[in-house]
Amino acid sequence: MSGKSSVIVLPTERLLKCSSETISDLASVVNAGYHPVIEKFNVVLSNRITSVPLFFSDLCLEPETCLMYVMVKDTDNVGPDLKLLESGDDFELYTLGDNYSGYRFKVENVSATIAFHPMPYEKNQHAYEITAFSSFVPHGGIDIFNHTVSNFSSTFPSCNELVARVIVEHNLVSYYNQKLDFEEYNRVKINKDRLHESGFFDSFKTQSDFHIADMRRYIR
């Protein structure tokens, strides 16, 4: 271990070739990352990932123009054949090898996660939305965002805007604003009995009405 943060980029097209154990690990990691907030604020009743087969659809990572990043404590516990893409002052960025499929991402080895997927073209053809954003260590969310936004931006140069849709009652507006420099541009109230009409999956359940804040950060 070098003392630098180790971040692994997982393009959807590459993840689709990985084993079911790999996807199961990632689903468990994301659910574990979201669980403390769900439990603390008692608004959402469902897990972030409904089931392993729905991992990609629940996170809107189905288009192959999506990237997920996982920051790990020890790359040796992930698997062989990791390729070093970039070495910064305080982090190293890897990607998966071409042939191995059994990579593992155990919760105890993960420090943070983040993923980016394109917004619907008719809404904003130049924007990507953040999803699967979780942290297991102090400053982990800020670190993984800062370590990955440059790589993401160079991979998708047509994107000039990042969007985050956050639950206001989870106290995330100030976090995105103060820690990640996002600005709120829209807020709507969501009725718990009309979730599907508001664009949420059928599996998403809440026990009370809540508000969604749309936030953006320009990256070009």
mmCIF file of N, CA and C in Angstrom, residues 44-127:
data_model
loop_
_atom_site.group_PDB
_atom_site.id
_atom_site.type_symbol
_atom_site.label_atom_id
_atom_site.label_comp_id
_atom_site.label_asym_id
_atom_site.label_seq_id
_atom_site.Cartn_x
_atom_site.Cartn_y
_atom_site.Cartn_z
ATOM 1 N N VAL A 44 -37.427 7.012 4.108
ATOM 2 C CA VAL A 44 -37.431 5.940 3.101
ATOM 3 C C VAL A 44 -37.545 4.585 3.786
ATOM 4 N N LEU A 45 -38.345 3.704 3.200
ATOM 5 C CA LEU A 45 -38.567 2.378 3.771
ATOM 6 C C LEU A 45 -37.851 1.273 3.006
ATOM 7 N N SER A 46 -37.386 1.547 1.815
ATOM 8 C CA SER A 46 -36.810 0.516 0.958
ATOM 9 C C SER A 46 -35.294 0.650 0.861
ATOM 10 N N ASN A 47 -34.624 -0.466 0.548
ATOM 11 C CA ASN A 47 -33.194 -0.437 0.288
ATOM 12 C C ASN A 47 -32.921 0.308 -1.015
ATOM 13 N N ARG A 48 -31.709 0.825 -1.150
ATOM 14 C CA ARG A 48 -31.359 1.525 -2.391
ATOM 15 C C ARG A 48 -31.360 0.563 -3.565
ATOM 16 N N ILE A 49 -30.815 -0.638 -3.358
ATOM 17 C CA ILE A 49 -30.820 -1.668 -4.390
ATOM 18 C C ILE A 49 -31.837 -2.724 -3.979
ATOM 19 N N THR A 50 -32.862 -2.922 -4.783
ATOM 20 C CA THR A 50 -33.933 -3.853 -4.443
ATOM 21 C C THR A 50 -33.446 -5.287 -4.415
ATOM 22 N N SER A 51 -32.673 -5.675 -5.423
ATOM 23 C CA SER A 51 -32.140 -7.033 -5.508
ATOM 24 C C SER A 51 -30.948 -7.011 -6.458
ATOM 25 N N VAL A 52 -30.126 -8.041 -6.387
ATOM 26 C CA VAL A 52 -28.933 -8.096 -7.228
ATOM 27 C C VAL A 52 -29.279 -8.012 -8.720
ATOM 28 N N PRO A 53 -30.304 -8.742 -9.221
ATOM 29 C CA PRO A 53 -30.627 -8.633 -10.647
ATOM 30 C C PRO A 53 -31.029 -7.223 -11.081
ATOM 31 N N LEU A 54 -31.458 -6.392 -10.127
ATOM 32 C CA LEU A 54 -31.889 -5.031 -10.460
ATOM 33 C C LEU A 54 -30.813 -3.986 -10.159
ATOM 34 N N PHE A 55 -29.596 -4.448 -9.909
ATOM 35 C CA PHE A 55 -28.518 -3.518 -9.558
ATOM 36 C C PHE A 55 -28.368 -2.402 -10.586
ATOM 37 N N PHE A 56 -28.255 -2.751 -11.848
ATOM 38 C CA PHE A 56 -28.013 -1.744 -12.886
ATOM 39 C C PHE A 56 -29.228 -0.840 -13.092
ATOM 40 N N SER A 57 -30.422 -1.408 -13.095
ATOM 41 C CA SER A 57 -31.613 -0.590 -13.332
ATOM 42 C C SER A 57 -31.934 0.296 -12.135
ATOM 43 N N ASP A 58 -31.756 -0.207 -10.906
ATOM 44 C CA ASP A 58 -32.042 0.606 -9.724
ATOM 45 C C ASP A 58 -31.136 1.828 -9.636
ATOM 46 N N LEU A 59 -29.912 1.718 -10.153
ATOM 47 C CA LEU A 59 -28.975 2.839 -10.124
ATOM 48 C C LEU A 59 -28.932 3.602 -11.448
ATOM 49 N N CYS A 60 -29.802 3.203 -12.390
ATOM 50 C CA CYS A 60 -29.835 3.827 -13.725
ATOM 51 C C CYS A 60 -28.488 3.711 -14.425
ATOM 52 N N LEU A 61 -27.841 2.569 -14.251
ATOM 53 C CA LEU A 61 -26.539 2.333 -14.870
ATOM 54 C C LEU A 61 -26.649 1.399 -16.072
ATOM 55 N N GLU A 62 -27.824 1.321 -16.646
ATOM 56 C CA GLU A 62 -28.023 0.417 -17.772
ATOM 57 C C GLU A 62 -27.337 0.884 -19.058
ATOM 58 N N PRO A 63 -27.377 2.186 -19.385
ATOM 59 C CA PRO A 63 -26.634 2.602 -20.589
ATOM 60 C C PRO A 63 -25.147 2.312 -20.402
ATOM 61 N N GLU A 64 -24.483 1.941 -21.472
ATOM 62 C CA GLU A 64 -23.071 1.614 -21.335
ATOM 63 C C GLU A 64 -22.189 2.857 -21.285
ATOM 64 N N THR A 65 -22.807 4.027 -21.305
ATOM 65 C CA THR A 65 -22.065 5.272 -21.103
ATOM 66 C C THR A 65 -22.196 5.698 -19.646
ATOM 67 N N CYS A 66 -21.900 4.786 -18.734
ATOM 68 C CA CYS A 66 -21.957 5.058 -17.297
ATOM 69 C C CYS A 66 -20.644 4.613 -16.663
ATOM 70 N N LEU A 67 -20.291 5.286 -15.582
ATOM 71 C CA LEU A 67 -19.084 4.920 -14.840
ATOM 72 C C LEU A 67 -19.410 4.832 -13.358
ATOM 73 N N MET A 68 -18.893 3.801 -12.713
ATOM 74 C CA MET A 68 -18.942 3.703 -11.260
ATOM 75 C C MET A 68 -17.517 3.679 -10.742
ATOM 76 N N TYR A 69 -17.290 4.322 -9.617
ATOM 77 C CA TYR A 69 -15.967 4.338 -8.988
ATOM 78 C C TYR A 69 -16.097 3.801 -7.562
ATOM 79 N N VAL A 70 -15.121 3.004 -7.161
ATOM 80 C CA VAL A 70 -15.085 2.465 -5.804
ATOM 81 C C VAL A 70 -13.711 2.748 -5.215
ATOM 82 N N MET A 71 -13.690 3.395 -4.071
ATOM 83 C CA MET A 71 -12.439 3.656 -3.372
ATOM 84 C C MET A 71 -12.236 2.554 -2.338
ATOM 85 N N VAL A 72 -11.106 1.861 -2.435
ATOM 86 C CA VAL A 72 -10.857 0.706 -1.578
ATOM 87 C C VAL A 72 -9.638 0.943 -0.690
ATOM 88 N N LYS A 73 -9.583 0.170 0.387
ATOM 89 C CA LYS A 73 -8.469 0.275 1.319
ATOM 90 C C LYS A 73 -7.264 -0.537 0.855
ATOM 91 N N ASP A 74 -7.522 -1.656 0.182
ATOM 92 C CA ASP A 74 -6.437 -2.535 -0.244
ATOM 93 C C ASP A 74 -6.810 -3.161 -1.586
ATOM 94 N N THR A 75 -6.093 -2.802 -2.632
ATOM 95 C CA THR A 75 -6.395 -3.338 -3.963
ATOM 96 C C THR A 75 -6.133 -4.842 -4.045
ATOM 97 N N ASP A 76 -5.256 -5.363 -3.188
ATOM 98 C CA ASP A 76 -4.972 -6.799 -3.209
ATOM 99 C C ASP A 76 -6.205 -7.625 -2.887
ATOM 100 N N ASN A 77 -7.150 -7.041 -2.149
ATOM 101 C CA ASN A 77 -8.368 -7.752 -1.775
ATOM 102 C C ASN A 77 -9.467 -7.637 -2.827
ATOM 103 N N VAL A 78 -9.183 -6.947 -3.914
ATOM 104 C CA VAL A 78 -10.166 -6.788 -4.997
ATOM 105 C C VAL A 78 -9.984 -7.881 -6.043
ATOM 106 N N GLY A 79 -8.756 -8.114 -6.440
ATOM 107 C CA GLY A 79 -8.489 -9.137 -7.442
ATOM 108 C C GLY A 79 -7.261 -8.798 -8.258
ATOM 109 N N PRO A 80 -6.848 -9.709 -9.131
ATOM 110 C CA PRO A 80 -5.632 -9.505 -9.925
ATOM 111 C C PRO A 80 -5.884 -8.657 -11.161
ATOM 112 N N ASP A 81 -4.800 -8.306 -11.823
ATOM 113 C CA ASP A 81 -4.864 -7.696 -13.151
ATOM 114 C C ASP A 81 -5.521 -6.320 -13.158
ATOM 115 N N LEU A 82 -5.400 -5.572 -12.054
ATOM 116 C CA LEU A 82 -5.871 -4.192 -12.076
ATOM 117 C C LEU A 82 -4.863 -3.345 -12.849
ATOM 118 N N LYS A 83 -5.368 -2.430 -13.661
ATOM 119 C CA LYS A 83 -4.502 -1.594 -14.483
ATOM 120 C C LYS A 83 -4.457 -0.174 -13.923
ATOM 121 N N LEU A 84 -3.264 0.336 -13.687
ATOM 122 C CA LEU A 84 -3.102 1.699 -13.197
ATOM 123 C C LEU A 84 -3.333 2.682 -14.344
ATOM 124 N N LEU A 85 -4.311 3.572 -14.166
ATOM 125 C CA LEU A 85 -4.623 4.576 -15.180
ATOM 126 C C LEU A 85 -3.979 5.920 -14.891
ATOM 127 N N GLU A 86 -3.911 6.250 -13.612
ATOM 128 C CA GLU A 86 -3.447 7.592 -13.238
ATOM 129 C C GLU A 86 -2.917 7.563 -11.814
ATOM 130 N N SER A 87 -1.862 8.309 -11.572
ATOM 131 C CA SER A 87 -1.317 8.429 -10.230
ATOM 132 C C SER A 87 -1.205 9.904 -9.884
ATOM 133 N N GLY A 88 -2.063 10.348 -8.959
ATOM 134 C CA GLY A 88 -2.046 11.742 -8.533
ATOM 135 C C GLY A 88 -1.250 11.919 -7.262
ATOM 136 N N ASP A 89 -1.304 13.116 -6.713
ATOM 137 C CA ASP A 89 -0.544 13.391 -5.496
ATOM 138 C C ASP A 89 -1.035 12.567 -4.315
ATOM 139 N N ASP A 90 -2.353 12.338 -4.246
ATOM 140 C CA ASP A 90 -2.910 11.638 -3.090
ATOM 141 C C ASP A 90 -3.831 10.479 -3.451
ATOM 142 N N PHE A 91 -3.833 10.057 -4.710
ATOM 143 C CA PHE A 91 -4.663 8.915 -5.083
ATOM 144 C C PHE A 91 -4.081 8.221 -6.299
ATOM 145 N N GLU A 92 -4.484 6.974 -6.463
ATOM 146 C CA GLU A 92 -4.162 6.199 -7.666
ATOM 147 C C GLU A 92 -5.466 5.674 -8.253
ATOM 148 N N LEU A 93 -5.611 5.802 -9.559
ATOM 149 C CA LEU A 93 -6.822 5.380 -10.241
ATOM 150 C C LEU A 93 -6.530 4.136 -11.076
ATOM 151 N N TYR A 94 -7.312 3.096 -10.826
ATOM 152 C CA TYR A 94 -7.163 1.826 -11.528
ATOM 153 C C TYR A 94 -8.426 1.508 -12.316
ATOM 154 N N THR A 95 -8.308 0.572 -13.248
ATOM 155 C CA THR A 95 -9.473 -0.023 -13.874
ATOM 156 C C THR A 95 -9.289 -1.531 -13.880
ATOM 157 N N LEU A 96 -10.365 -2.252 -14.180
ATOM 158 C CA LEU A 96 -10.318 -3.703 -14.173
ATOM 159 C C LEU A 96 -9.589 -4.232 -15.401
ATOM 160 N N GLY A 97 -8.958 -5.393 -15.232
ATOM 161 C CA GLY A 97 -8.320 -6.046 -16.362
ATOM 162 C C GLY A 97 -9.345 -6.543 -17.371
ATOM 163 N N ASP A 98 -8.870 -7.020 -18.480
ATOM 164 C CA ASP A 98 -9.759 -7.380 -19.587
ATOM 165 C C ASP A 98 -10.433 -8.734 -19.420
ATOM 166 N N ASN A 99 -9.828 -9.650 -18.709
ATOM 167 C CA ASN A 99 -10.309 -11.030 -18.743
ATOM 168 C C ASN A 99 -10.867 -11.547 -17.426
ATOM 169 N N TYR A 100 -10.301 -11.163 -16.307
ATOM 170 C CA TYR A 100 -10.755 -11.685 -15.013
ATOM 171 C C TYR A 100 -12.153 -11.168 -14.695
ATOM 172 N N SER A 101 -13.006 -12.026 -14.123
ATOM 173 C CA SER A 101 -14.396 -11.621 -13.866
ATOM 174 C C SER A 101 -14.803 -11.707 -12.405
ATOM 175 N N GLY A 102 -13.927 -12.245 -11.551
ATOM 176 C CA GLY A 102 -14.316 -12.508 -10.172
ATOM 177 C C GLY A 102 -13.882 -11.471 -9.164
ATOM 178 N N TYR A 103 -13.830 -10.214 -9.556
ATOM 179 C CA TYR A 103 -13.413 -9.159 -8.625
ATOM 180 C C TYR A 103 -14.376 -9.073 -7.441
ATOM 181 N N ARG A 104 -13.821 -8.779 -6.268
ATOM 182 C CA ARG A 104 -14.643 -8.713 -5.053
ATOM 183 C C ARG A 104 -14.536 -7.332 -4.411
ATOM 184 N N PHE A 105 -15.662 -6.864 -3.915
ATOM 185 C CA PHE A 105 -15.735 -5.564 -3.240
ATOM 186 C C PHE A 105 -16.480 -5.753 -1.927
ATOM 187 N N LYS A 106 -15.771 -6.236 -0.935
ATOM 188 C CA LYS A 106 -16.359 -6.453 0.376
ATOM 189 C C LYS A 106 -16.526 -5.110 1.101
ATOM 190 N N VAL A 107 -17.603 -4.997 1.849
ATOM 191 C CA VAL A 107 -17.920 -3.734 2.525
ATOM 192 C C VAL A 107 -16.748 -3.270 3.381
ATOM 193 N N GLU A 108 -16.108 -4.191 4.079
ATOM 194 C CA GLU A 108 -15.028 -3.802 4.986
ATOM 195 C C GLU A 108 -13.804 -3.280 4.251
ATOM 196 N N ASN A 109 -13.723 -3.495 2.947
ATOM 197 C CA ASN A 109 -12.582 -3.011 2.163
ATOM 198 C C ASN A 109 -12.915 -1.752 1.368
ATOM 199 N N VAL A 110 -14.136 -1.269 1.463
ATOM 200 C CA VAL A 110 -14.568 -0.111 0.674
ATOM 201 C C VAL A 110 -14.632 1.140 1.543
ATOM 202 N N SER A 111 -14.077 2.232 1.021
ATOM 203 C CA SER A 111 -14.112 3.518 1.722
ATOM 204 C C SER A 111 -15.214 4.429 1.210
ATOM 205 N N ALA A 112 -15.529 4.347 -0.096
ATOM 206 C CA ALA A 112 -16.547 5.224 -0.675
ATOM 207 C C ALA A 112 -16.897 4.736 -2.075
ATOM 208 N N THR A 113 -18.054 5.165 -2.566
ATOM 209 C CA THR A 113 -18.477 4.851 -3.929
ATOM 210 C C THR A 113 -19.153 6.074 -4.549
ATOM 211 N N ILE A 114 -19.116 6.123 -5.878
ATOM 212 C CA ILE A 114 -19.861 7.134 -6.619
ATOM 213 C C ILE A 114 -20.039 6.621 -8.047
ATOM 214 N N ALA A 115 -21.137 7.008 -8.678
ATOM 215 C CA ALA A 115 -21.367 6.624 -10.071
ATOM 216 C C ALA A 115 -22.014 7.791 -10.801
ATOM 217 N N PHE A 116 -21.873 7.775 -12.123
ATOM 218 C CA PHE A 116 -22.417 8.830 -12.975
ATOM 219 C C PHE A 116 -23.186 8.195 -14.124
ATOM 220 N N HIS A 117 -24.397 8.660 -14.368
ATOM 221 C CA HIS A 117 -25.155 8.181 -15.527
ATOM 222 C C HIS A 117 -25.741 9.376 -16.267
ATOM 223 N N PRO A 118 -25.942 9.254 -17.582
ATOM 224 C CA PRO A 118 -26.449 10.389 -18.348
ATOM 225 C C PRO A 118 -27.891 10.722 -17.995
ATOM 226 N N MET A 119 -28.189 12.010 -17.973
ATOM 227 C CA MET A 119 -29.565 12.448 -17.825
ATOM 228 C C MET A 119 -30.333 12.090 -19.093
ATOM 229 N N PRO A 120 -31.663 11.929 -19.014
ATOM 230 C CA PRO A 120 -32.441 11.732 -20.248
ATOM 231 C C PRO A 120 -32.127 12.814 -21.261
ATOM 232 N N TYR A 121 -31.901 12.406 -22.501
ATOM 233 C CA TYR A 121 -31.429 13.324 -23.541
ATOM 234 C C TYR A 121 -32.343 14.527 -23.700
ATOM 235 N N GLU A 122 -33.662 14.277 -23.579
ATOM 236 C CA GLU A 122 -34.605 15.382 -23.792
ATOM 237 C C GLU A 122 -34.590 16.391 -22.653
ATOM 238 N N LYS A 123 -34.064 15.981 -21.486
ATOM 239 C CA LYS A 123 -33.971 16.900 -20.355
ATOM 240 C C LYS A 123 -32.705 17.740 -20.420
ATOM 241 N N ASN A 124 -31.585 17.080 -20.648
ATOM 242 C CA ASN A 124 -30.316 17.799 -20.732
ATOM 243 C C ASN A 124 -29.280 16.867 -21.345
ATOM 244 N N GLN A 125 -28.962 17.082 -22.593
ATOM 245 C CA GLN A 125 -28.052 16.183 -23.303
ATOM 246 C C GLN A 125 -26.605 16.330 -22.866
ATOM 247 N N HIS A 126 -26.299 17.353 -22.078
ATOM 248 C CA HIS A 126 -24.916 17.589 -21.658
ATOM 249 C C HIS A 126 -24.719 17.386 -20.154
ATOM 250 N N ALA A 127 -25.675 16.718 -19.485
ATOM 251 C CA ALA A 127 -25.587 16.548 -18.034
ATOM 252 C C ALA A 127 -25.550 15.075 -17.653
#
